[in-house]
Coordinates of C-alpha atoms in Angstrom, one line a residue:
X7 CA 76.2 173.8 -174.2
X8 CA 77.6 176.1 -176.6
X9 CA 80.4 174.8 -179.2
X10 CA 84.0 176.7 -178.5
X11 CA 85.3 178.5 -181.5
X12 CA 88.4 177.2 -182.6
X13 CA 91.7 179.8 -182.6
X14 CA 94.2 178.8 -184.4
X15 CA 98.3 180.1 -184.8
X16 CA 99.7 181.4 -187.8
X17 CA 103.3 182.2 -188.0
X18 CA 103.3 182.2 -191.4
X19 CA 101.1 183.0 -194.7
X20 CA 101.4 178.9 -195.7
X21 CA 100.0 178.7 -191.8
X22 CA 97.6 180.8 -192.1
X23 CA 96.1 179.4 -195.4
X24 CA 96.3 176.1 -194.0
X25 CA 94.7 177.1 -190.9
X26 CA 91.8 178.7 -192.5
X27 CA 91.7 175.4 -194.9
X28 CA 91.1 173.5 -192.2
X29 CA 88.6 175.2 -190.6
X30 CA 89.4 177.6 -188.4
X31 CA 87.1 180.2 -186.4
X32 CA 90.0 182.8 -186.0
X33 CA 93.7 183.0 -186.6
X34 CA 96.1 184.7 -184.1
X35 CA 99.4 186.2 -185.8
X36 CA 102.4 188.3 -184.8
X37 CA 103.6 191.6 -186.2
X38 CA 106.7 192.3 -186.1
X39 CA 109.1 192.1 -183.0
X40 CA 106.3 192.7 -180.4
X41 CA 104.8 189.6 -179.9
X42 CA 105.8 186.5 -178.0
X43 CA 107.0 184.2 -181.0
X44 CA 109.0 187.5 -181.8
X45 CA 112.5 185.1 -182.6
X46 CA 110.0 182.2 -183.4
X47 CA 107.9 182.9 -186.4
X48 CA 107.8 184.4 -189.7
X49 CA 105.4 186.8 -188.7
X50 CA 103.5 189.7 -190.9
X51 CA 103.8 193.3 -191.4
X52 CA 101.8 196.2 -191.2
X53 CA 102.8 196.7 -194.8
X54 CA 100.3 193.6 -195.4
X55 CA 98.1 193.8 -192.6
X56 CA 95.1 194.7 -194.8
X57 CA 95.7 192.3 -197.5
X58 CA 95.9 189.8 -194.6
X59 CA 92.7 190.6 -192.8
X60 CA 90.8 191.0 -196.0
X61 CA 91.5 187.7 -197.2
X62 CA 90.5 185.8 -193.7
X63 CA 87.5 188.3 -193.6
X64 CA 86.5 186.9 -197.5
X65 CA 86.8 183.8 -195.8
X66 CA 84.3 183.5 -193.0
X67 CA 87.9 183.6 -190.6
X68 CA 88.4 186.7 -187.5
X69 CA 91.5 187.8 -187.0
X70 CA 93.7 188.3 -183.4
X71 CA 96.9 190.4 -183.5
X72 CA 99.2 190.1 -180.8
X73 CA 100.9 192.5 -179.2
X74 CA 101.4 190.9 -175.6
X75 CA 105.2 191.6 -174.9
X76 CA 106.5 193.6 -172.0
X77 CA 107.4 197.1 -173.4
X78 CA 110.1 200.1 -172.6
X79 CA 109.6 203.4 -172.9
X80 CA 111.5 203.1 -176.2
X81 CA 108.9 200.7 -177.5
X82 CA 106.0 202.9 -177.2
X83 CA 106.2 204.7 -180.4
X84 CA 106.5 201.0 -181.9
X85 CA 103.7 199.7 -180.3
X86 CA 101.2 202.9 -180.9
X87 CA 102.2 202.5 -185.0
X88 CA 100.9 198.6 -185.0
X89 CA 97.9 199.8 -182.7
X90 CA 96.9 202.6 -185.2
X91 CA 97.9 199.9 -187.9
X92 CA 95.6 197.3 -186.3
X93 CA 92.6 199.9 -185.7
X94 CA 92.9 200.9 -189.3
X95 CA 92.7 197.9 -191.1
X96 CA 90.2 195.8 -189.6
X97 CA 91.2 193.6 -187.0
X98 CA 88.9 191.8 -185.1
X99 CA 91.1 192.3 -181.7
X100 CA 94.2 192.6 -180.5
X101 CA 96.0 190.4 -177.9
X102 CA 97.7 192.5 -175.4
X103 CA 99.6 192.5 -172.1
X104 CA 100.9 195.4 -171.2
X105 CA 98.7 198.1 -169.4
X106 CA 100.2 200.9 -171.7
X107 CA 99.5 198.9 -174.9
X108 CA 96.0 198.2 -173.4
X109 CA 95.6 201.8 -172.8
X110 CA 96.6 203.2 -176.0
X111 CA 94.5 199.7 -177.9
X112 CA 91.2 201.0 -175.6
X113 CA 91.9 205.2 -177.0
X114 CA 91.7 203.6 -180.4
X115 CA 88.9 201.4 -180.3
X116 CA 90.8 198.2 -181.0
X117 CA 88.7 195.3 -179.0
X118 CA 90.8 194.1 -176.6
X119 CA 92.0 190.4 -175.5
X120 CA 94.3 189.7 -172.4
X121 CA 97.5 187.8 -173.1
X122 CA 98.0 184.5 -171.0
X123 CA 101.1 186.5 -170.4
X124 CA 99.3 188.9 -167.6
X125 CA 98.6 184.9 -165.9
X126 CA 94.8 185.7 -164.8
X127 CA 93.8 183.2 -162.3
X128 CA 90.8 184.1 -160.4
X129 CA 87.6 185.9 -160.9
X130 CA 88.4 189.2 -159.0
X131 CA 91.1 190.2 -161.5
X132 CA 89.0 189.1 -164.5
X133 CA 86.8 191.9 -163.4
X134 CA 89.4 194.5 -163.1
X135 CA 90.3 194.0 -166.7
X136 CA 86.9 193.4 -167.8
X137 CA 86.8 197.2 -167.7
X138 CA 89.6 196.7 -170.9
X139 CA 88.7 193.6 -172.3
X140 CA 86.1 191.3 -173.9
X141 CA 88.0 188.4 -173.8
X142 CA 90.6 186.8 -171.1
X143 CA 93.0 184.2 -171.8
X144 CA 93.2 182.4 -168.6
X145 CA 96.6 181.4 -166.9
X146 CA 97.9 178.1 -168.5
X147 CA 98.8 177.0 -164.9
X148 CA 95.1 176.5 -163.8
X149 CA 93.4 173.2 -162.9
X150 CA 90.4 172.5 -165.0
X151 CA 88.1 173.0 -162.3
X152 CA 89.0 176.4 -161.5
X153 CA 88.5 177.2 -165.0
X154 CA 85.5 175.9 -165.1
X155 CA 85.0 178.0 -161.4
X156 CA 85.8 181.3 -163.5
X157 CA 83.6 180.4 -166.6
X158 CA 80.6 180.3 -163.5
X159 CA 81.4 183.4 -162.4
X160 CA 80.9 185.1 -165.5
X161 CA 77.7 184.8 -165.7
X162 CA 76.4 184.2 -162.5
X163 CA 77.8 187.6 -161.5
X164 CA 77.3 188.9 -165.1
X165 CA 80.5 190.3 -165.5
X166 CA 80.8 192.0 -169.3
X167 CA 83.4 194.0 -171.5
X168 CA 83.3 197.3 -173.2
X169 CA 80.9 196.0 -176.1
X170 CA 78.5 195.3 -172.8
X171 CA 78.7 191.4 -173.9
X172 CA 79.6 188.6 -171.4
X173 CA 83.8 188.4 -171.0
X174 CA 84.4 185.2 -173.3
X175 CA 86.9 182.8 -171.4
X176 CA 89.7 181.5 -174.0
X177 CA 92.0 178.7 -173.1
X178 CA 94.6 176.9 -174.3
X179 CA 93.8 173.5 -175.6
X180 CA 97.1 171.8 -177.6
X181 CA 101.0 172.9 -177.9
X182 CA 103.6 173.8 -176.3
X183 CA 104.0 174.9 -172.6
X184 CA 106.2 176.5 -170.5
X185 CA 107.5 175.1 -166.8
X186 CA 107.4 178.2 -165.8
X187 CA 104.4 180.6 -165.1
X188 CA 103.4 182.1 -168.4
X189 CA 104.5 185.8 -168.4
X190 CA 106.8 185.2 -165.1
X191 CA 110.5 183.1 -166.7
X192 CA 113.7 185.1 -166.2
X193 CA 115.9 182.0 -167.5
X194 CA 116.7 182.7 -170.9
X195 CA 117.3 186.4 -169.5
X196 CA 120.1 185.4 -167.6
X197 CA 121.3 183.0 -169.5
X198 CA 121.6 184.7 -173.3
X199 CA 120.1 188.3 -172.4
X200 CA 116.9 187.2 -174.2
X201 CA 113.7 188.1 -172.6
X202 CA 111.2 185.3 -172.9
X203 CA 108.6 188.1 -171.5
X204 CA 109.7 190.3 -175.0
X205 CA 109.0 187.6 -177.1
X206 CA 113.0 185.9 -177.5
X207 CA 112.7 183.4 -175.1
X208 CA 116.3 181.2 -175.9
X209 CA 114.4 178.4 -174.4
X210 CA 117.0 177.3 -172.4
X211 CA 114.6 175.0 -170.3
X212 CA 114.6 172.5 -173.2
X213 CA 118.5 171.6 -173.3
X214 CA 120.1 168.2 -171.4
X215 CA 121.1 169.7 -167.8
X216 CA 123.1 167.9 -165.3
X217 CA 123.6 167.9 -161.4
X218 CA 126.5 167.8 -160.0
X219 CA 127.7 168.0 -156.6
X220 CA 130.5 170.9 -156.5
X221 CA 132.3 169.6 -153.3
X222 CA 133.4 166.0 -154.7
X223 CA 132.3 166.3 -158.4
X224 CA 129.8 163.6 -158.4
X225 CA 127.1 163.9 -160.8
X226 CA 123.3 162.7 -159.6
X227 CA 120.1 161.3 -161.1
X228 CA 117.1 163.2 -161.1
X229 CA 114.6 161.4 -163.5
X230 CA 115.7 162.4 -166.4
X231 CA 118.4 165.5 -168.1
X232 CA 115.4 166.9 -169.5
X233 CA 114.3 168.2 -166.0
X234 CA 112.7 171.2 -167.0
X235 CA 111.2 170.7 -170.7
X236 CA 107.6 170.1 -170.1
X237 CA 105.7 167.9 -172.2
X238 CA 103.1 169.3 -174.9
X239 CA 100.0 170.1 -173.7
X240 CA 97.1 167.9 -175.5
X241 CA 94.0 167.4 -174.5
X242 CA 91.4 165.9 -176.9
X243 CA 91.3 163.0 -174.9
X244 CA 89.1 165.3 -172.2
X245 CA 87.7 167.8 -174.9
X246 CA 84.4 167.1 -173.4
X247 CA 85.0 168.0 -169.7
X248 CA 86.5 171.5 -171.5
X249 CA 83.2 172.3 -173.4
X250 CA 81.5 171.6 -170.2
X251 CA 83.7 173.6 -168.6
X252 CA 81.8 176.4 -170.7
X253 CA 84.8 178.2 -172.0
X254 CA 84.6 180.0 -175.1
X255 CA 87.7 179.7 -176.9
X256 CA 90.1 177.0 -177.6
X257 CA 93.6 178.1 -178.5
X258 CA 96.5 176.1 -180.3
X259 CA 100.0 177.0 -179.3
X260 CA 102.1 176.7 -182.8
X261 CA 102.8 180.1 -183.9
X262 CA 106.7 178.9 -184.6
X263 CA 105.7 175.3 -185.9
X264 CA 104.8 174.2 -189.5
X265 CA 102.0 174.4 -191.7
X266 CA 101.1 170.6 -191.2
X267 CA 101.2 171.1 -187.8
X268 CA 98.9 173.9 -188.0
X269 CA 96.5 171.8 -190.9
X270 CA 96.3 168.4 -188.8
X271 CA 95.6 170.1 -185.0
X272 CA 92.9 172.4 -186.2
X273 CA 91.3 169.1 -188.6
X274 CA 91.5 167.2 -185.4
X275 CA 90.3 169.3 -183.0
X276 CA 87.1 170.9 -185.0
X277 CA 86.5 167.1 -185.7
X278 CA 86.5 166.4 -181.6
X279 CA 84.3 169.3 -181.0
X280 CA 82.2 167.7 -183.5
X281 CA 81.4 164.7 -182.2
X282 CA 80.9 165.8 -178.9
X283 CA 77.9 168.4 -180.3
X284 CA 76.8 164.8 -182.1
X285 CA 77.2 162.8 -179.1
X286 CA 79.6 160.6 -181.0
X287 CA 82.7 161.2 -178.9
X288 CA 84.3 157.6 -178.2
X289 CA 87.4 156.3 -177.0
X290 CA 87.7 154.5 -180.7
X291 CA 87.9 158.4 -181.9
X292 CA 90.2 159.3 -179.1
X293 CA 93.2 156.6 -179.6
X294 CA 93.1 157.5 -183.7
X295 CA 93.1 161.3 -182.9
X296 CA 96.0 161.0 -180.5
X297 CA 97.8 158.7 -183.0
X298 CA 97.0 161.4 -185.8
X299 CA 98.4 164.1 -183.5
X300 CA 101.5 162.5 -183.3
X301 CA 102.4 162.5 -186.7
X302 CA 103.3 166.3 -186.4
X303 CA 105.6 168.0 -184.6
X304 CA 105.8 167.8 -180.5
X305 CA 107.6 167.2 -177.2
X306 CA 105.0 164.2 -175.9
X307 CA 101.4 164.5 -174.9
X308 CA 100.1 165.9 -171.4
X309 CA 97.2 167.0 -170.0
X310 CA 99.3 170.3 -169.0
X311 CA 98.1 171.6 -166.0
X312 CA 94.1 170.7 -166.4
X313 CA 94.1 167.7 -164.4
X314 CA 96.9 168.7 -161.9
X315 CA 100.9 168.3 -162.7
X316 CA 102.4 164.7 -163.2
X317 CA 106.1 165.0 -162.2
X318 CA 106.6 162.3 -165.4
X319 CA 105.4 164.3 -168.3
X320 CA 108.6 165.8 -169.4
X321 CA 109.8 165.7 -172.6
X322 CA 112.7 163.4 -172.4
X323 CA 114.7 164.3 -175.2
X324 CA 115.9 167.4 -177.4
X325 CA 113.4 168.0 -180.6
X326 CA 110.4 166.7 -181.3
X327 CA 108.4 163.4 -181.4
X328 CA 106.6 162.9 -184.6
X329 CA 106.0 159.8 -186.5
X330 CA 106.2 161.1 -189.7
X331 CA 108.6 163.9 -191.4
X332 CA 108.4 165.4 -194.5
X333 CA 111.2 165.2 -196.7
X334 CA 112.0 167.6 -199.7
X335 CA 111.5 166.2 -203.2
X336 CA 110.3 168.8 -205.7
X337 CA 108.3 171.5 -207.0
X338 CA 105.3 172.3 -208.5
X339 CA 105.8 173.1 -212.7
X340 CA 102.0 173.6 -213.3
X341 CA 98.2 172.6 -212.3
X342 CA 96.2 171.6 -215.0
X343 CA 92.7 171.8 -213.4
X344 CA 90.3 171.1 -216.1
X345 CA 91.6 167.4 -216.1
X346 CA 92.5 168.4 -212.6
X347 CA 96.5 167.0 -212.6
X348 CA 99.8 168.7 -211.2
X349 CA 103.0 168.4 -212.6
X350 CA 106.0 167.9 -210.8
X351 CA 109.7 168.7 -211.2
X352 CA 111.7 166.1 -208.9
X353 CA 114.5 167.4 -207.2
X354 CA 116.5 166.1 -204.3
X355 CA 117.8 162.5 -203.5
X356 CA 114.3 160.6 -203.2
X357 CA 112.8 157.7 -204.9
X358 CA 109.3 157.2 -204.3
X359 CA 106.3 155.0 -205.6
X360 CA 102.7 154.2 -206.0
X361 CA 101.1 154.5 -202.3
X362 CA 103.3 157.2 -200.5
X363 CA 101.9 160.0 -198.7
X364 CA 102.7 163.8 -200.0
X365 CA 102.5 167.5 -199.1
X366 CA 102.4 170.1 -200.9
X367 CA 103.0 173.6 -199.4
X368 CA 102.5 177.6 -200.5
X369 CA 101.9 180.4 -199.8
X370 CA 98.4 180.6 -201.7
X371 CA 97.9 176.7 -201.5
X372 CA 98.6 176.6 -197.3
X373 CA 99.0 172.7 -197.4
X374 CA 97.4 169.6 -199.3
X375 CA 97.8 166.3 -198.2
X376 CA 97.2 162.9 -200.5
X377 CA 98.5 159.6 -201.2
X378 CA 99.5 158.9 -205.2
X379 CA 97.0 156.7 -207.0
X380 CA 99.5 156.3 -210.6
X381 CA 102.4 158.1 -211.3
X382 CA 102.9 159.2 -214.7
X383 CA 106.3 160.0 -216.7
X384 CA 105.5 160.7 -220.3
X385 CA 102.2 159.9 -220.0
X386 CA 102.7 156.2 -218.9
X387 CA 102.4 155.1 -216.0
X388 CA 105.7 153.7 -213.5
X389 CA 105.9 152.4 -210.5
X390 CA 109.1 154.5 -208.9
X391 CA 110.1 158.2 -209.8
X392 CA 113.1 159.6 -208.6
X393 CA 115.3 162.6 -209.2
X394 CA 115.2 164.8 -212.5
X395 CA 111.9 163.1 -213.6
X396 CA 109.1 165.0 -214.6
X397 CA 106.0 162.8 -213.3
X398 CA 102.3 163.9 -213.6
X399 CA 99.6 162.6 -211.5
X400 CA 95.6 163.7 -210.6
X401 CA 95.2 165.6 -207.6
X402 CA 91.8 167.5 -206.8
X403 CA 93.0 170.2 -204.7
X404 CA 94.5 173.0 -206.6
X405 CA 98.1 174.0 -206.2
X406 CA 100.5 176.6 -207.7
X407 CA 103.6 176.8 -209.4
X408 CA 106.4 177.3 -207.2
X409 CA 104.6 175.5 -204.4
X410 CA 106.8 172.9 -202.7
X411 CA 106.7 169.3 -203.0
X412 CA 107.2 166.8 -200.2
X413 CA 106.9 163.3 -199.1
X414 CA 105.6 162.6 -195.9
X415 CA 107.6 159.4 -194.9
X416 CA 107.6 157.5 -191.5
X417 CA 109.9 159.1 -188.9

C-alpha cells in the first residue's frame, strides 16, 4: 500500500514556508486573478514565479499552479502569459479547468492536473481527460467507495497520462467545502455579481438566512440559520480507509487561511499517514489529532461527503471554531544564534508570563511555535512582560527581524 503524498495550500509566502517546514510533498498556489482563491489569498506573481519554484525545488518540495477558473474570451491572453510563465520557470504542473487553458498548458508542455472544479465522478470521463492529464482531482461530492471504485479502475484498465504513467487520483482530505457541487454554484453570482466559478465566490452560503412565509409573515425553523454552511471536511479519523482506498494524493483546502493553519494540518496529517505505514494508528492518536486540529481555524469537523452526507454537519455559526487564537504582541529586534536567543520588542496591550504558548510568523521564518522557558528583561529573569519591554529568551528555531510576534492564547 503505497503512502499518499501530501499537497498542501499556500496562499501566502509565510504559508508556503510553513508548509514546506512542516513537511510537505507539494505546495499548490495561485497566480494572480485566475485561480479559485482569486478574492481569497495573497497569492504570487509571475514576477516571482522562479524565485518561488527554486526555493521549494532546493527544498525537496514540487510545486502545483492553479489556473482552474472559468475563462472569457478576454481572459485568454491572461491565461496564455501565466502558462508560458509556468512552462518557463519550472513548475511541476499546473491545475487547470478550463479546456482552452488545458489546451494551450498541453501546446506548452506544462504537465497537466484537472481542477475538482471540472467535478470528475466516474471512470469514463477520467479517461477522456487522461488524454490531457496525469493527475485528476476527483469530485469532492463522491462517497469513499466510489473513489476507491475509480482508484481500481486505473489500474485494472491501465488507464495512463501523456508521460505514459498511471493517472494519479488526488483527493481532498481536510478544509473547507462547498454545499454546492464544486465548479457548479451560481449563488454568489446572483447575489453580488461574483463568480464563485472565477475564483470570487462572496460566499453567501455562510451568512444567518431565515424563512419566512410571504403570505402571513411567519418566520419557520429549519435546524438551524446556518442552513447552507457546510461543515469542514476532516477526515484523519478514517485516514486509513483513504490510503486503502489507493489514492495518490491528499489535498488540504486552506489557500485563504493562516500560516498556523497551514503548519498544524500538514504536521498532523504526515504524522497520520505515518502511523498507519507503522501500524501505529490508534484511536488514542485519533482523539489528540482531532483536538490538535481544532486549535486552528474551522467551521466544525465532517467526514464531507466520504461516508455519505449527515443533514447535522452544518456549521452553526458565522466564523470559525478554534480553541486557540493568536493575539498580536510584538516583533522580532534580532536572533542571536550562536547562544541561540531572540529578542523581542513588545508592542500591543498584552501581559504574558512564564508557560504561554507563542508564534512567530515571516516571510523567511513561515511559522515557529514554543512555549517560554524564562523570560529575560535586562538579563534577569521576570515572571510577567508586558508592553514597551524588551525581553530576551532561548529559542532553537531561527527567526528574523521584522518577523511577527504572537501569543497563542485559548480562544
Amino acid at each position: 500500500m503505497k503512502k499518499p503524498l501530501i499537497l498542501a495550500p499556500a496562499g501566502s509566502k509565510k504559508s508556503l514556508i510553513a508548509a514546506i517546514n512542516a513537511g510537505c510533498d507539494e505546495v499548490f498556489f495561485g497566480i494572480g486573478m485566475m485561480n479559485m482563491r482569486a478574492s481569497g489569498a495573497v497569492n504570487f506573481s509571475i514576477d516571482n514565479l522562479k524565485e518561488t519554484v527554486d526555493y521549494c525545488h532546493k527544498n525537496g518540495v514540487k510545486v502545483c499552479v492553479t489556473v482552474n477558473t472559468l475563462l472569457y474570451n478576454s481572459d485568454i491572453p491572461e491565461m496564455k502569459k501565466i502558462i508560458d510563465a509556468i512552462a518557463k520557470s519550472g513548475v511541476d504542473a499546473a491545475i487547470v479547468a478550463d479546456m482552452s487553458t488545458m489546451q494551450y498548458a498541453s501546446e506548452k508542455g506544462v504537465e497537466i492536473h484537472i481542477s475538482t472544479q471540472l467535478s470528475i465522478s466516474n471512470t469514463e470521463s477520467l479517461k477522456f481527460y487522461a488524454k490531457y492529464a496525469d493527475r485528476i482531482v476527483l469530485a469532492r461530492e463522491l462517497r469513499l467507495e466510489q473513489v476507491a471504485q475509480i482508484c481500481k479502475d486505473v489500474i485494472d484498465q491501465d488507464i495512463r497520462g501523456p508521460k505514459g504513467e498511471l493517472i494519479e487520483i488526488e483527493v481532498f482530505a481536510h478544509g473547507a467545502i462547498c454545499v454546492a457541487v464544486s465548479g457548479r454554484c451560481s449563488m454568489s453570482m446572483y447575489c453580488y455579481d461574483k463568480s464563485a466559478n472565477r475564483g470570487q465566490c462572496g460566499q453567501a452560503c455562510r451568512r444567518k438566512y431565515k424563512i419566512t412565509d410571504v403570505n402571513t409573515g411567519q418566520e419557520l425553523v429549519v435546524d438551524n440559520n446556518y442552513v447552507m454552511s457546510a461543515a469542514d471536511l476532516c477526515t484523519i479519523g478514517m485516514l486509513d480507509k483513504i490510503v486503502e482506498a489507493g489514492v495518490s494524493v491528499l489535498k488540504f483546502e486552506g489557500r485563504g487561511r493562516p500560516p498556523e493553519y497551514v503548519d498544524l494540518v500538514t504536521r498532523t496529517y504526515k504524522q497520520a499517514l505515518q502511523s498507519i505505514e507503522e501500524g501505529k494508528y490508534t484511536t488514542k492518536k485519533i482523539e489528540q489529532w482531532n483536538k490538535d486540529l481544532g486549535t486552528v481555524f474551522n467551521r466544525g469537523q465532517s467526514a464531507g461527503f466520504y461516508m455519505g452526507r449527515k443533514m447535522d454537519e452544518w456549521a452553526g455559526g458565522n466564523g470559525g471554531k478554534a480553541t486557540k487564537k493568536k493575539v498580536f504582541a510584538g516583533k522580532v529586534e534580532y536572533y542571536y544564534p550562536k547562544i541561540k536567543v531572540v529578542q523581542i520588542k513588545v508592542m500591543g496591550k498584552v501581559e504574558f508570563q512564564k508557560g504561554n504558548e507563542f508564534l512567530i510568523i515571516g516571510d523567511k521564518t513561515g511559522i515557529v511555535k514554543d512555549k517560554f522557558t524564562d523570560i529575560l528583561i535586562d538579563d534577569k529573569k521576570v515572571k510577567k512582560a508586558q508592553q514597551g519591554d524588551v525581553i530576551t529568551f532561548k529559542l532553537d528555531q531561527k527567526v528574523r527581524e521584522e518577523d511577527d510576534f504572537y501569543l497563542w492564547n485559548n480562544a
